[in-house]
Each structure stands twice: as C-alpha cells, then as structure tokens.
XYZ file of C-alpha atoms in Angstrom:
566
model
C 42.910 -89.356 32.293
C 40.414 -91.361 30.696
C 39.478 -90.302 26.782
C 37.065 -88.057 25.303
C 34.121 -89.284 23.255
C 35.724 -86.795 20.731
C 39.125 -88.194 20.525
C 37.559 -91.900 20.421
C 35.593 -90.910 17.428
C 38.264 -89.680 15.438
C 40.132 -92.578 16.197
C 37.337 -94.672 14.801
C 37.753 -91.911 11.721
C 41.354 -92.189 11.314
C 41.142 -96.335 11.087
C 38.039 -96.434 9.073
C 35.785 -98.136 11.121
C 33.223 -95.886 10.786
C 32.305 -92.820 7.868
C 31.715 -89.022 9.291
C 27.831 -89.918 7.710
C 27.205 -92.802 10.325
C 29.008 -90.468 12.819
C 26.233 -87.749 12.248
C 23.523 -90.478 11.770
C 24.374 -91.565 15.940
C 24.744 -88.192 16.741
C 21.311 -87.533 15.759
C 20.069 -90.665 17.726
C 22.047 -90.212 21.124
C 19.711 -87.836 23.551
C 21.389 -85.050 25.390
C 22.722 -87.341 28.176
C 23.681 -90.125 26.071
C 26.955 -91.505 24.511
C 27.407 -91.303 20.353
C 30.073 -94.529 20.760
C 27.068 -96.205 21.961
C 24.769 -95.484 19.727
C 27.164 -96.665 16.667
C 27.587 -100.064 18.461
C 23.699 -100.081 19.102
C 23.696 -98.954 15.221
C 25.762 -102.225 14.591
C 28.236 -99.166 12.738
C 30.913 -101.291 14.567
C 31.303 -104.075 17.083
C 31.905 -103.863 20.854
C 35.069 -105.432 19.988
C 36.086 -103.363 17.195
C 35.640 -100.610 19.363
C 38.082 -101.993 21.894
C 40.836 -102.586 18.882
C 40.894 -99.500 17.393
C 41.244 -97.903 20.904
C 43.641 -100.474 21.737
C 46.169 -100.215 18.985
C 45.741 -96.314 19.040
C 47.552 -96.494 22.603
C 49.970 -99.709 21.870
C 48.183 -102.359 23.619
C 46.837 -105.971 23.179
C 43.206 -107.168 23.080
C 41.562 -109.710 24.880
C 38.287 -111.669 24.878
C 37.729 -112.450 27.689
C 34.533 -114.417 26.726
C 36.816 -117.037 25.327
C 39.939 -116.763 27.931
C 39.651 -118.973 30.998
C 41.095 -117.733 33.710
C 42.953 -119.674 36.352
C 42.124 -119.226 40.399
C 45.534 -118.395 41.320
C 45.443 -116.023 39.069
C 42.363 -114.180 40.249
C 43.648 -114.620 43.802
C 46.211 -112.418 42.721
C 43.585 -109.274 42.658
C 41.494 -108.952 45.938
C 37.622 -108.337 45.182
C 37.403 -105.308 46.440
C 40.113 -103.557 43.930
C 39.059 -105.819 40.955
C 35.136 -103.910 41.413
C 36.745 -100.647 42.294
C 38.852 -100.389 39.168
C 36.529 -102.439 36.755
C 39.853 -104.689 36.035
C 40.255 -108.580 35.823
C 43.847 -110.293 36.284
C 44.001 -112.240 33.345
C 47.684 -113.928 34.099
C 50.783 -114.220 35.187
C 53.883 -113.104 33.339
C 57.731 -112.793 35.173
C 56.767 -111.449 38.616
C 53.418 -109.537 36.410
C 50.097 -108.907 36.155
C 48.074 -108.823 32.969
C 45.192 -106.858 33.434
C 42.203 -106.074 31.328
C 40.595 -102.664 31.628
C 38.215 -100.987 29.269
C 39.711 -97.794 28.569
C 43.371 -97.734 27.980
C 43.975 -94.026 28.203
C 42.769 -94.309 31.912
C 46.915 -94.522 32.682
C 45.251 -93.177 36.440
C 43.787 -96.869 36.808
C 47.285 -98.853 35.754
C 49.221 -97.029 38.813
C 46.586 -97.011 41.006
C 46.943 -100.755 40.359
C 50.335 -101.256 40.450
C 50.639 -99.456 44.233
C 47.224 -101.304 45.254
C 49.174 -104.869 44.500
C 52.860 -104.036 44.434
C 53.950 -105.442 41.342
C 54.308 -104.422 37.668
C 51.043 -104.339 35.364
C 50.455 -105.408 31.941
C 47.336 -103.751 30.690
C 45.077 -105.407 27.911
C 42.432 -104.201 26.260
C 38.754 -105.847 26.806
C 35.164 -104.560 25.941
C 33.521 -102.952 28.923
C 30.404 -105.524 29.195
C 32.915 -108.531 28.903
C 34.739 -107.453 31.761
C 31.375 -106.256 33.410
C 30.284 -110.401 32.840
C 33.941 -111.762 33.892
C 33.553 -109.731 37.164
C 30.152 -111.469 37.998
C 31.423 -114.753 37.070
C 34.712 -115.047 38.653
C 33.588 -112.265 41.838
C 30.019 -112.655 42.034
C 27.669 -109.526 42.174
C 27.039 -107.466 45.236
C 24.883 -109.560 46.043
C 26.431 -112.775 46.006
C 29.421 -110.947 48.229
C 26.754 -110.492 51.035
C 25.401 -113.813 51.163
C 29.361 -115.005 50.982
C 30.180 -112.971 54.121
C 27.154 -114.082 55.758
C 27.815 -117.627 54.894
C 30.622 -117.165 56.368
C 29.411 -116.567 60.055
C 28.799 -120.630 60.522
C 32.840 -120.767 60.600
C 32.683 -120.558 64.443
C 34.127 -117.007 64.541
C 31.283 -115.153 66.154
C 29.102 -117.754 67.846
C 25.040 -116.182 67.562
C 22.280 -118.777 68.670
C 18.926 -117.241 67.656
C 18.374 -116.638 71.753
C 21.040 -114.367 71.318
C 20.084 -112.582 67.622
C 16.526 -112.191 69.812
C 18.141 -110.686 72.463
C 20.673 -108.610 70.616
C 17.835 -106.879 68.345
C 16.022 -105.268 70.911
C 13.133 -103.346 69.219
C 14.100 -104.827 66.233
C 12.452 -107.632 64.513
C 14.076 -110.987 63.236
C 14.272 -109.949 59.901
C 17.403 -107.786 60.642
C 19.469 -110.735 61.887
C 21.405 -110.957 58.697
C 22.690 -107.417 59.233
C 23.424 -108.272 63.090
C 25.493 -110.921 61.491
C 27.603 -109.159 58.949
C 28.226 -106.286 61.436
C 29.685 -109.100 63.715
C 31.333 -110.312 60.723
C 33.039 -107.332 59.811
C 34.040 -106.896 63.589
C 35.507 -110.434 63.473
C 37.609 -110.115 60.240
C 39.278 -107.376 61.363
C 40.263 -108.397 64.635
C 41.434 -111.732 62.833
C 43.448 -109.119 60.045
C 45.112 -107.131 62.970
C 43.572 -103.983 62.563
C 43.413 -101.184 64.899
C 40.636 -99.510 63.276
C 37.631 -99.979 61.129
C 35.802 -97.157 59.064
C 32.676 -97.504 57.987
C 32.314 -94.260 55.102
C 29.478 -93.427 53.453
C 30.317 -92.086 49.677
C 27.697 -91.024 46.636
C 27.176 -94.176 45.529
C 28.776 -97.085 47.708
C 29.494 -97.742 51.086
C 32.984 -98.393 51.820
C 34.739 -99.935 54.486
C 38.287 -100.011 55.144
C 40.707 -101.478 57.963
C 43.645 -100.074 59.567
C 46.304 -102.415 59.285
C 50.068 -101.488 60.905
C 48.840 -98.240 60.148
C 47.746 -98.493 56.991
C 43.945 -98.284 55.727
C 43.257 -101.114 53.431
C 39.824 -101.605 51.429
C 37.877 -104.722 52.071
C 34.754 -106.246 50.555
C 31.994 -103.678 50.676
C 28.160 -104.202 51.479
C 25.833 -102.793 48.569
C 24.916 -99.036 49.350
C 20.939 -99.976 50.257
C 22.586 -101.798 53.404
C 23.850 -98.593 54.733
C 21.425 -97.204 57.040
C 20.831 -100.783 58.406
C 24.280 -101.201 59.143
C 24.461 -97.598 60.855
C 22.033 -98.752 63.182
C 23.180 -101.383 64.073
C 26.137 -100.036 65.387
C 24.923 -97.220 66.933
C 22.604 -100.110 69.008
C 25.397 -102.230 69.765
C 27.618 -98.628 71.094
C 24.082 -97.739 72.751
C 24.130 -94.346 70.663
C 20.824 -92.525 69.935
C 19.679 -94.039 66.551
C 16.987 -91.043 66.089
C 20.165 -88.338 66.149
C 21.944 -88.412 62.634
C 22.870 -84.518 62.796
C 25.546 -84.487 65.632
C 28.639 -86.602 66.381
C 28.286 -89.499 68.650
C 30.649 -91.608 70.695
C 29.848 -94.998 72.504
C 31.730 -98.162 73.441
C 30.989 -102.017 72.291
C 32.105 -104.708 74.455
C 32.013 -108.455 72.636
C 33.701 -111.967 72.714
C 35.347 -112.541 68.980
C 37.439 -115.525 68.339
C 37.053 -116.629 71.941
C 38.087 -113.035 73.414
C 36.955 -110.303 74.950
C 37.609 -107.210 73.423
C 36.307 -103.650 73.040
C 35.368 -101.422 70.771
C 35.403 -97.318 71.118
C 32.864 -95.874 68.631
C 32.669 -92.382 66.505
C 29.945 -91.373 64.309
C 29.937 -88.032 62.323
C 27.611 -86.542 59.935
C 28.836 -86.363 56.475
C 27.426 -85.230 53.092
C 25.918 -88.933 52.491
C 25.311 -89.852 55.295
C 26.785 -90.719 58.847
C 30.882 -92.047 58.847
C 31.435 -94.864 61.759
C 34.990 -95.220 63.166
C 35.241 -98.355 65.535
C 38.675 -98.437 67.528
C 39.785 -101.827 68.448
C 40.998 -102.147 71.888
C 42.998 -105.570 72.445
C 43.362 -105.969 76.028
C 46.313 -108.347 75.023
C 48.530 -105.177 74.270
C 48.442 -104.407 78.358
C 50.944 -107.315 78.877
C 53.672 -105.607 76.384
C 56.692 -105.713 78.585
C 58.767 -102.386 77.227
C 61.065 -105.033 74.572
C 57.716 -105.659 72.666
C 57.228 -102.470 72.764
C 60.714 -101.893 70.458
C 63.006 -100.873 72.628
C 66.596 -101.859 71.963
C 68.705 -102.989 75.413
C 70.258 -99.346 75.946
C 67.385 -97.484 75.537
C 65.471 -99.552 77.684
C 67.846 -99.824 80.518
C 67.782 -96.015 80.290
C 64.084 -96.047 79.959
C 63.713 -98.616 82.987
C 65.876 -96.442 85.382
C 63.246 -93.230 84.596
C 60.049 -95.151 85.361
C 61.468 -95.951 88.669
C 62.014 -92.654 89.738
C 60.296 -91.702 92.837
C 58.931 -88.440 91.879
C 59.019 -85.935 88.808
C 57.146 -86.323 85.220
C 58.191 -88.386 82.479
C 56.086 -86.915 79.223
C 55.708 -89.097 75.576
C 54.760 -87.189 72.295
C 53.822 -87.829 69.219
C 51.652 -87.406 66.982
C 48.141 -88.926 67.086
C 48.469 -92.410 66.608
C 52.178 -92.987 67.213
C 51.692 -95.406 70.068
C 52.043 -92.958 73.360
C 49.072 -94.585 75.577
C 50.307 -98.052 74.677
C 53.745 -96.676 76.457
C 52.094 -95.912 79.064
C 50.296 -98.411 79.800
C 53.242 -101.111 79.850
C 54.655 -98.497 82.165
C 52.282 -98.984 84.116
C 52.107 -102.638 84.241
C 56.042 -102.674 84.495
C 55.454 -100.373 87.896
C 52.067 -101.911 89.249
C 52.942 -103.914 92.250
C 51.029 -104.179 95.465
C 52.842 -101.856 97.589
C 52.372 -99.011 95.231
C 48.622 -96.623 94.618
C 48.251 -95.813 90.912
C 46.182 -93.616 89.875
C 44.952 -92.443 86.063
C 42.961 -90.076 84.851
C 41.609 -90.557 81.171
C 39.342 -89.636 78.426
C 38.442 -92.399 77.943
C 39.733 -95.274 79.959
C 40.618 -97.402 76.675
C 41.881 -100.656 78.832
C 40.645 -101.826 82.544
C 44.142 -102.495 84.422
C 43.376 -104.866 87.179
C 45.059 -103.409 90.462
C 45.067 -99.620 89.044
C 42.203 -96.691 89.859
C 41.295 -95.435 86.190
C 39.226 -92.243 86.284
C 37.386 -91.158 83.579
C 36.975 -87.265 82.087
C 33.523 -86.339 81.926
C 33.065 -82.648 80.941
C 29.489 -82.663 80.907
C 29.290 -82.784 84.370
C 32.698 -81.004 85.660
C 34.748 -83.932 85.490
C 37.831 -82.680 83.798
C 41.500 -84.101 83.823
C 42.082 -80.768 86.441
C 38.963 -81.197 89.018
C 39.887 -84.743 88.364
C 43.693 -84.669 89.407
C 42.940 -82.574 92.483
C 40.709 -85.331 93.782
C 43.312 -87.767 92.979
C 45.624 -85.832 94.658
C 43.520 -86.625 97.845
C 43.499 -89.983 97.600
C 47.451 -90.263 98.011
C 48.945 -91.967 95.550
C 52.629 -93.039 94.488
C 51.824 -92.438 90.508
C 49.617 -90.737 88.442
C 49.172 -91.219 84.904
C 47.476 -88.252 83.097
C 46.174 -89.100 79.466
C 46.929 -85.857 78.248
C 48.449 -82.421 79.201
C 45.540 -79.871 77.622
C 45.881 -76.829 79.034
C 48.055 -74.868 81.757
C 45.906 -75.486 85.127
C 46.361 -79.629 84.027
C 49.983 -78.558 83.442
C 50.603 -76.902 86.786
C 48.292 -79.143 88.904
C 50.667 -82.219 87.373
C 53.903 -80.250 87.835
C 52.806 -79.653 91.822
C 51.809 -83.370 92.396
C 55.372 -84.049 91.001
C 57.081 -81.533 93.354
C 55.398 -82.894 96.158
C 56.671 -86.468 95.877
C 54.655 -88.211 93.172
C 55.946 -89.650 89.802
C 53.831 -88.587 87.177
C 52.882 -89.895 83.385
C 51.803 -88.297 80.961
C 51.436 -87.083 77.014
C 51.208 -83.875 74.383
C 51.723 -83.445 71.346
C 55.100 -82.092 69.600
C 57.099 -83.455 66.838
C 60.284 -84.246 69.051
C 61.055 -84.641 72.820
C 63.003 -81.095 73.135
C 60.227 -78.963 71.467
C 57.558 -80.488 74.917
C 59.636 -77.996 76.915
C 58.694 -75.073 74.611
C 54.958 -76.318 74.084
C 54.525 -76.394 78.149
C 55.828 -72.758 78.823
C 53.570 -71.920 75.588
C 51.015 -72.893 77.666
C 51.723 -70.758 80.447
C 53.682 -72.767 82.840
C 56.098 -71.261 84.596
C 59.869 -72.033 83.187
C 61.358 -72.536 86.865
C 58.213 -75.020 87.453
C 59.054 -76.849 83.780
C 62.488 -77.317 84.659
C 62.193 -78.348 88.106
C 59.517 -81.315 87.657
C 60.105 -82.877 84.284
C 62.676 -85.694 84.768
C 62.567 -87.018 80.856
C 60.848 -86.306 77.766
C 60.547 -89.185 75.079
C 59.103 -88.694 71.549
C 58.395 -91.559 69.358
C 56.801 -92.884 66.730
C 55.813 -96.213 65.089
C 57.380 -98.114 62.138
C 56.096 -101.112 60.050
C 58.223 -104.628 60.801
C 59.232 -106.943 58.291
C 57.411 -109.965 57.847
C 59.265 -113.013 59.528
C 57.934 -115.368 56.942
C 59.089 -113.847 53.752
C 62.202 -111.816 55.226
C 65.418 -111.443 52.583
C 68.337 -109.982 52.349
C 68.485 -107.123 50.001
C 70.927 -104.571 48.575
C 69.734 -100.551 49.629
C 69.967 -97.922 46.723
C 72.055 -95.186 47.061
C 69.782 -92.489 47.560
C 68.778 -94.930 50.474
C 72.393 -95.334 51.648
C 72.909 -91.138 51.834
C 69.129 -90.657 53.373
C 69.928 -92.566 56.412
C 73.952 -91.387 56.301
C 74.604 -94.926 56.566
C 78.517 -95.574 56.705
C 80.661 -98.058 54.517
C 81.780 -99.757 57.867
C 78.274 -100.273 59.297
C 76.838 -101.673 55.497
C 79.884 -104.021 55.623
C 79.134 -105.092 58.909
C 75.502 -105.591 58.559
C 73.022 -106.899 56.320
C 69.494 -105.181 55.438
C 66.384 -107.017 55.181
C 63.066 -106.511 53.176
C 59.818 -108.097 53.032
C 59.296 -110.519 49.900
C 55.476 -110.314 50.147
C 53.567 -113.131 51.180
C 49.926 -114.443 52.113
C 51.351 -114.035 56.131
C 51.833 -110.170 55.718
C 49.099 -109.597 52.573
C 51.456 -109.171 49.901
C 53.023 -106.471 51.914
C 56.346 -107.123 53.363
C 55.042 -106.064 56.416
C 53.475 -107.165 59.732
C 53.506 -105.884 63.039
C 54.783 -102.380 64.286
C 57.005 -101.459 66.554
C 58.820 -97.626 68.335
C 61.436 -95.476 67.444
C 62.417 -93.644 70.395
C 64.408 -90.303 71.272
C 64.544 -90.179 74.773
C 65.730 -86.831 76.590
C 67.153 -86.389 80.171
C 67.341 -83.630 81.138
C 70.499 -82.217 83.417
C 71.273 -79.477 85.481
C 72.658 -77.449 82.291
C 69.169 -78.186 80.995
C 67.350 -76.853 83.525
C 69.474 -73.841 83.692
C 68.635 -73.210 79.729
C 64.819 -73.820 80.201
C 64.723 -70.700 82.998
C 66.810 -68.878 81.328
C 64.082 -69.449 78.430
C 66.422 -70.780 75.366
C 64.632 -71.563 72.140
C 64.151 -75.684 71.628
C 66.338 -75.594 69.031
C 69.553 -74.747 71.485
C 67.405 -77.101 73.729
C 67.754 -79.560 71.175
C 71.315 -78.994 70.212
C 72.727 -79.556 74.146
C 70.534 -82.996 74.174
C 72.479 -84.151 70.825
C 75.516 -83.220 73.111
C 73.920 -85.867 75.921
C 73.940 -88.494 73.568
C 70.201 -88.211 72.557
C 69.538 -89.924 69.363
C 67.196 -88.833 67.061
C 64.288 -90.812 65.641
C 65.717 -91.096 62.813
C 69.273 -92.471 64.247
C 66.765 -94.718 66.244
C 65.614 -95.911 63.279
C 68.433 -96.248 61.904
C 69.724 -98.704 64.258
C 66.617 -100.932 63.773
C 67.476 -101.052 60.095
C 70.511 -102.388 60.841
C 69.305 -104.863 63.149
C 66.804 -106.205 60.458
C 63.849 -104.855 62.194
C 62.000 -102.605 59.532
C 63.630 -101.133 55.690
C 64.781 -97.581 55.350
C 62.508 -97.172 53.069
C 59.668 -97.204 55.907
C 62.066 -95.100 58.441
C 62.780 -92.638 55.421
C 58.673 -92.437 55.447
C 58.104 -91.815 59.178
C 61.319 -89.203 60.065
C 60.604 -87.656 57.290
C 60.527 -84.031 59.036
C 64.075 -85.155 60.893
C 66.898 -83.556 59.195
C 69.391 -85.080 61.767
C-alpha cells in the first residue's frame, strides 16, 4: 500500500526537513482536493528531491536522478512499454540476473511484485522524484501520442497491405479522415496473429483503453491507444464484423474475414456493454490448426494408438470435456480430418462453424429462426451420413437424438462440459437421458486439457524442488532415469519459458462392467474408481509423463490438475 500524506509529513518532521509552522503554513494553502506535500515543494519548504530522500531512507532504499543517469537501450528493452506506463517505473540497469527500478513511492511494495511477476526476475527498487520519472518515460517511451504514430508507422512494414482504393473501400460511410484508425485496427489484428494469440480484448476501463492478447493461454498487455481513440476503434470493428454501430446497449456477435501476413484468416467477434463503455473480444481462427494430425495435437504413441482405434469405430459416440478453452473443438476437428475420406458423408452441426473443412457439410445453429443443434440433427439424420459431429451436447432432446443416431449405425462426435471423463456419464443422465441409452451408445469419453510447452530455443536442464518432486509423486527411479527441462526465457518465447501448447489426455473406455454400473446408476466416483482399474490415467499422470519427456515443467502441470488429487 502506497503512503499516507500523514505518514509522509511526519517523516519530513522526524528528519527535519521541514518545521510543524511551514507544515500549517501549506496546509492553509492546499484547497480541499489538493495535496499539502505539494504545496511545501511549490512553497520551495523542500525540494522535489529532498522529498524523494527522506522517503527513501525512511524505507531503506537508494535515490536516483534520473535527470543525470543515462540509461542504456538494452536496458530499457528489458521493461516492455506497456508495464513501464502502467506502473510509472523506469529500468534503470542491470545487476546479477536484476532489475533496478525507479518508482516514486517506495511504500507502494504492491508495484515491486506486480513487477517482479510482470518480468520474471528479481527487482531492485530506487527511489526517483515523480516528474523525473514522468520526463524519463516520455523520453525513453514517448507519450501516447508518439505510441500511435509508432504503431501506425509501422503499417508500411508490409504486414497488412492497404492501398488507398482499399482504405476507400473499406470505410464505407466513413470519410478518409478515419484511415489512420482503419490502420491501427489492422495493426493490432496483425501483431497478434504474428505473437500467436488466440484472442484479443479490446476493454474499456475509467480512464484508458486497454488491450490485451491471449498468448498459450495467457492474457498479456500490449501497447494501448489513448482513451479518446476508443469509440473510433469500437466502430471500426463493429464495421469490419458488420455489427450494428447505432446499438451500444446489447451484446453483439459478428465474424471478420482478412488476409494478414499473406493468410487468410478469421476472426469471431463479441461486444458487450460495460460500465465505460462497450468490451470487444476478437477470436482468432487459424485455419492452419485443421491440418493438426492427432501427434501435434500432444498425444503420446499409446494414447494415440488407443485414440486412433476409437475414431474408427463404425458407430457409437466418442464425447471430449473440458472446460471452456481446453482445446475440445480443435480435437475434433483433426478427428475429423484424420476420418474425412471420400467414401465417407460427414456431417456437423455447430454454433458457430469456427473453420470451413473442405469435403465436410458444416451446419450452423441459428435459434432465431428454429435452427437448433436438435431440429438440426434430425435433418441431418435425413441426409444419411457415416459421422456426425455435434459441437455441443446442451440439453436432453440433443442428448437422446445423438444417442439414437449412434444406435442406428452412425459414429458420433461430440463435447460437454465436466472436469474429468467419468463424471460425462453422470452429467448426461443429469440431463435426463436414460442410463440403459448412456451406456449402450457411448463408446469412450476423453477429458483433457491444455498445458504450456517449453521453449525449444532456451530449453535447460533443471533440478525440481521437493515440494515439486511429492506434488507429482514422482519416483527416485523415474528422476534417475530422466531429466526435467525448464524454459530459460528468451526473446523466442517473450521472456517466458514458454511457447506453444499442447493436451493432457484421460481417455475412458468403457466395458461391459461399465455399462453394467451406469444402469445400475453408480455414482462417478465408483465410475471413476473401475476406469483407474482399466488402466485410465489421470490428467495429472498424463502430465506427468510429458514432464518426463521434457515437454512442459511440473510447475505448469501442478497449475492445470490442480483439482486432480490422483
């Protein structure tokens, strides 16, 4: 927590700096809103840098002015733009694997951790006057300003190729004043596609607009356009996702389709109405992700030999869970592509269709006019296919229509949502459906979820802790026989040790004992204990087996199965 103007002042007491008369004196001449510290500097009672001393020694910590400190360019590299505004801080150098910092309060101990997760590495905080490191922001960052023009400077790299035909075109009712927005919208499209992300969010807070990208699953800030750009920038989306710009009170969705980086991708769009104003999500569908073959996908050779044999089934359902986010569709879809082959009618049913598989019938839900994944199957049903992939099991008449195309002689795909495979066998009779129906249609149930690689370029070996060690029950023999891997952090992986995601998999079959136990209407938990006795690994021991193999740290499969006590 940051300190009151009360216990700054009696610092300034205790030291002698200032007398309890010029204390009253700027008391008298501060107005109801304003700050009595700042009125003794204005006073010339003390200097800025005074100031900063006596506050500084008070908590144990060095000065710095940074006025007279040059500051090299690898050293500002070393704190992105985006945190160094956020945080008011400037890197000031490098010290044994640390940062010194300067901040302007150093009983803000909220700012030094936040700092220390933000760039993974220890901090050394200094001491600087606040209009110093105001000035050493502008010089070394530029203003908000300055950031703009950057990022719009920026567009003549080739990335996003606009000729003013286009810009014309693209505006619409617009005039050709707002190109430079149509440009750093396309700009912010184009650096995150280039920085991996899945997702950018465009949020609207009190007094700045802030974007972030999702990155392997984590959000991560980027440079943000000043606040007076925010209902240009709104627009502009909702234009490009042809969304009604004259409706701000309701939620939204549309879809972008554009060429970045000399592909085609496309875009799903959210808006909702918030408190300052309306919050954008853009999903970032990469068509390249359809040609995952199931060992991208993570899969070690067991598990996909098992996994193989299930999608080749003739009939029954195969169902992935998870969690939002944990991968499923992407299963499915190289399922899919693994199965598509001429001889063979696939059908889906989705909401939306994300990716356009050539060879493949993609149907999408449209409630507003009765479409729904039911009155949608039943057609399908009609048009006699070999598979169906459903996007999602909602509700019991989806649930029974799917569980009848499967007992008629179709193999059926398809998703919910529970924590672990056994628990999708609870969640369907929960629903309504039948237990005889459950266990006589679903083949297989695999849950999964997704975990953060190492980075290839900065991989090294490293030794686990112990708390480590008896998290992931890791035995003496296996630690002797393999070695564990971390990432170092480097410019490939942003300083993260990361890049690139990949499954954990538990994958159930379920047997004639099975079946027997779901009629007979056993809890998941006995469910769950009579897969263990099948062999069925847990997430967890899933992910366990990656760690070994140097795919990810147990410190991000620790993370992830953190609800698996197995």
């Amino acid at each position: 927590m940051a300190a009151s103007e009360e216990s700054i002042l009696e610092i300034l007491l205790d030291v002698g700096l200032v007398t309890r008369e010029q204390v009253e004196a700027a008391k008298a001449a501060t107005t109801a809103d304003g700050s009595v510290v700042d009125s003794l500097v204005r006073q010339q009672a003390i200097t800025a840098m005074q100031l900063t001393q006596a506050i500084a020694a008070h908590a144990g910590m060095d000065t710095i002015s940074l006025r007279s400190h040059t500051i090299p360019p690898e050293v500002i590299e070393a704190m992105p733009r985006h945190i160094a505004r956020r945080y008011k801080a400037i890197p000031v150098f490098k010290h044994n694997g640390s940062l010194a910092v300067a901040i302007s309060d150093p009983t803000d101990l909220d700012i030094v951790d936040s700092l220390h997760y933000a760039l993974k590495c220890e901090i050394e905080p200094m001491v600087a006057p606040k209009e110093e490191i105001e000035e050493a922001l502008t010089r070394y960052y530029g203003g908000a300003e300055e950031t703009v023009d950057k990022m719009l400077q920026e567009i003549t790299e080739g990335d996003i190729s606009l000729s003013t035909d286009e810009i014309d075109q693209d505006l619409g009712t617009e005039t050709a004043e707002d190109a430079p927005i149509i440009k750093l919208v396309h700009l912010m499209i184009a650096n995150a596609y280039r920085a991996r992300a899945s997702d950018i969010h465009i949020e609207p807070l009190e007094r700045r607009l802030r974007v972030r990208f999702r990155i392997d699953g984590e959000l991560v800030e980027v440079d943000n356009p000043p606040k007076r750009l925010q209902p240009s920038i709104i627009s502009r989306v909702k234009i490009m996702s042809n969304m009604s710009i004259a409706e701000k009170r309701l939620p939204q969705d549309g879809r972008i389709q554009m060429n970045v980086l000399g592909r085609d991708i496309d875009l799903r769009v959210s808006t909702v109405p918030t408190s300052h104003g309306e919050s954008i999500v853009m999903r970032i569908l990469d068509k390249e992700s359809l040609k995952l073959g199931l060992a991208e996908l993570g899969f070690l050779s067991d598990d996909q030999a098992t996994f193989e044999r299930l999608i080749s089934m003739p009939d029954g359902i195969l169902l992935v869970t998870g969690p939002t986010g944990s991968g499923k569709t992407t299963t499915l879809y190289a399922c899919l592509n693994v199965i598509n082959r001429p001889d063979r009618k696939i059908i889906t049913v989705e909401d939306p269709v994300e990716y356009q598989m050539p060879g493949i019938n993609q149907v999408a839900v449209n409630e507003d006019v009765g479409m729904t994944f039911a009155s949608a199957l039943r057609a399908m049903l009609r048009q006699a296919p070999n598979i169906i992939m459903i996007g999602e099991i909602r509700d019991v008449e989806t649930a029974n229509i799917a569980i009848n195309a499967s007992l008629t002689g179709h193999l059926v795909f398809s998703t919910l949502h529970t924590n672990d495979a056994p628990s999708a066998v609870t969640r369907l009779i929960d629903m309504g459906v039948k237990p005889f129906l459950v266990a006589s249609s679903v083949r297989a149930i695999m849950a999964q979820r997704l975990i953060r690689k190492i980075c290839a370029k900065c991989k090294e070996p490293y030794t686990p802790t112990q708390a480590e060690v008896d998290a992931l029950r890791l035995s003496r023999e296996a630690l002797k026989n393999s070695t564990l891997f971390h990432g170092a952090g480097c410019s490939d992986c942003n300083r993260g040790g990361y890049r690139g995601r990949a499954g954990i998999f538990e994958i159930f079959v379920i047997d004639d004992e099975v079946r027997k136990m779901i009629t007979e209407k056993v809890s998941s938990s006995v469910i769950r204990q009579r897969a263990r006795e099948l062999g069925m690994r847990t997430l967890r021991e899933d992910g366990v087996r990656k760690v070994l193999a140097g795919m990810t740290t147990p410190e991000e499969v620790l993370a992830i199965t953190m609800g698996d006590e197995s």
